[in-house]
Phi, psi and omega in degrees: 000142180278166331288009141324296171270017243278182138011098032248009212297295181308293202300351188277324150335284175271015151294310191305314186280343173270337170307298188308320172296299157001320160287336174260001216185105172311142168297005239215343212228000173259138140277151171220130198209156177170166190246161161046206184310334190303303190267008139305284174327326184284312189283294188318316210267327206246002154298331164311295195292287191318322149324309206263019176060011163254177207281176183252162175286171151325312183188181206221104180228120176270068156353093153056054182280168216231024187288018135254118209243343168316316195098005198294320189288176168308314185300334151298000158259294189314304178272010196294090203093000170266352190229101199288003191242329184223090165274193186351121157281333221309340167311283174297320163285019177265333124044233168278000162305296221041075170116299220277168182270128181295348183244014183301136160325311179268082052306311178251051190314353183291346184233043161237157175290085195315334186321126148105022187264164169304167139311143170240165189231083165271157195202120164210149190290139149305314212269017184282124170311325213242022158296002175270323196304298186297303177312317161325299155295296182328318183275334164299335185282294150348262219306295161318323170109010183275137167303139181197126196224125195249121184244128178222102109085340168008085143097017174285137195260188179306160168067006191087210188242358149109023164100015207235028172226169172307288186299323170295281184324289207317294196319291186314295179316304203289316176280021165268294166325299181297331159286342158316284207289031178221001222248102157328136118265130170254000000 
């Protein structure tokens, strides 16, 4: 965490341990998933791998991901005092770049090259700061030729309802669903 760790120390973090699953575990047979900054880094490590020739996982699920750390969407204006859980990071992420340009791909995976991604799994709130995030991808991802499925939400603010809704269980089923349907069978 910055400023102690900054740019590149997590993502390298979660190379290592996907490296390491990679050794114990067909790829064939991983998720690799996260929420909020949790799912840049999710997006990020496989932008990463894929640079670096290793294989993708089984699938991909993206929470409310944090996946432009510029700040470039609509929602960040539109939803900005509307999403009672986040405003602005930019602070912090410039942070955490330490240095680096906020739109480089393992900062921002929204502006890399998606092409050759698992199926993906999105997930964002109306009332979600990073709802330009999530959508944004979800249509790069399309646009790249990845299978991808976008679930939004009726008034979620970022991260949901803090488990105490209809809709956080609805949220939990629909990626339970989506992984089954990504999930070998052996």
């Amino acid at each position: 965490m910055p400023p102690w760790h900054p740019f590149p120390a997590a993502l390298d973090d979660c190379l290592a341990v996907y490296r390491a699953l990679l050794k114990v575990c067909d790829p064939a047979d991983a998720f690799v998933g996260g929420a909020s900054a949790g799912g840049d880094l999710a997006a990020a490590l496989l932008v990463r791998a894929k640079d670096e020739g290793l294989p993708m996982p089984a699938a991909l699920v993206l929470r409310t991901p944090e996946v432009d750390l510029t700040e470039s969407g609509d929602s960040f204006h539109a939803n900005a005092g509307i999403d009672n859980v986040l405003s602005s990071l930019r602070e912090v992420n410039e942070l955490y770049a330490n240095g680096h340009d906020l739109s480089h791909p393992y900062l921002s995976p929204l502006f890399a090259d998606l092409s050759g991604f698992p199926p993906t799994f999105l997930q964002s709130g109306t009332r979600d700061l990073f709802l330009s995030n999530t959508v944004r991808m979800h249509r790069r991802l399309l646009s790249a030729g990845v299978e991808a499925e976008l679930h939004v939400f009726e008034a979620m603010p970022h991260g949901g309802f803090g488990g105490a809704s209809p809709e956080d269980t609805e949220v939990a089923a629909a990626v339970r669903l989506f992984l089954d349907r990504h999930r070998r069978r052996h």
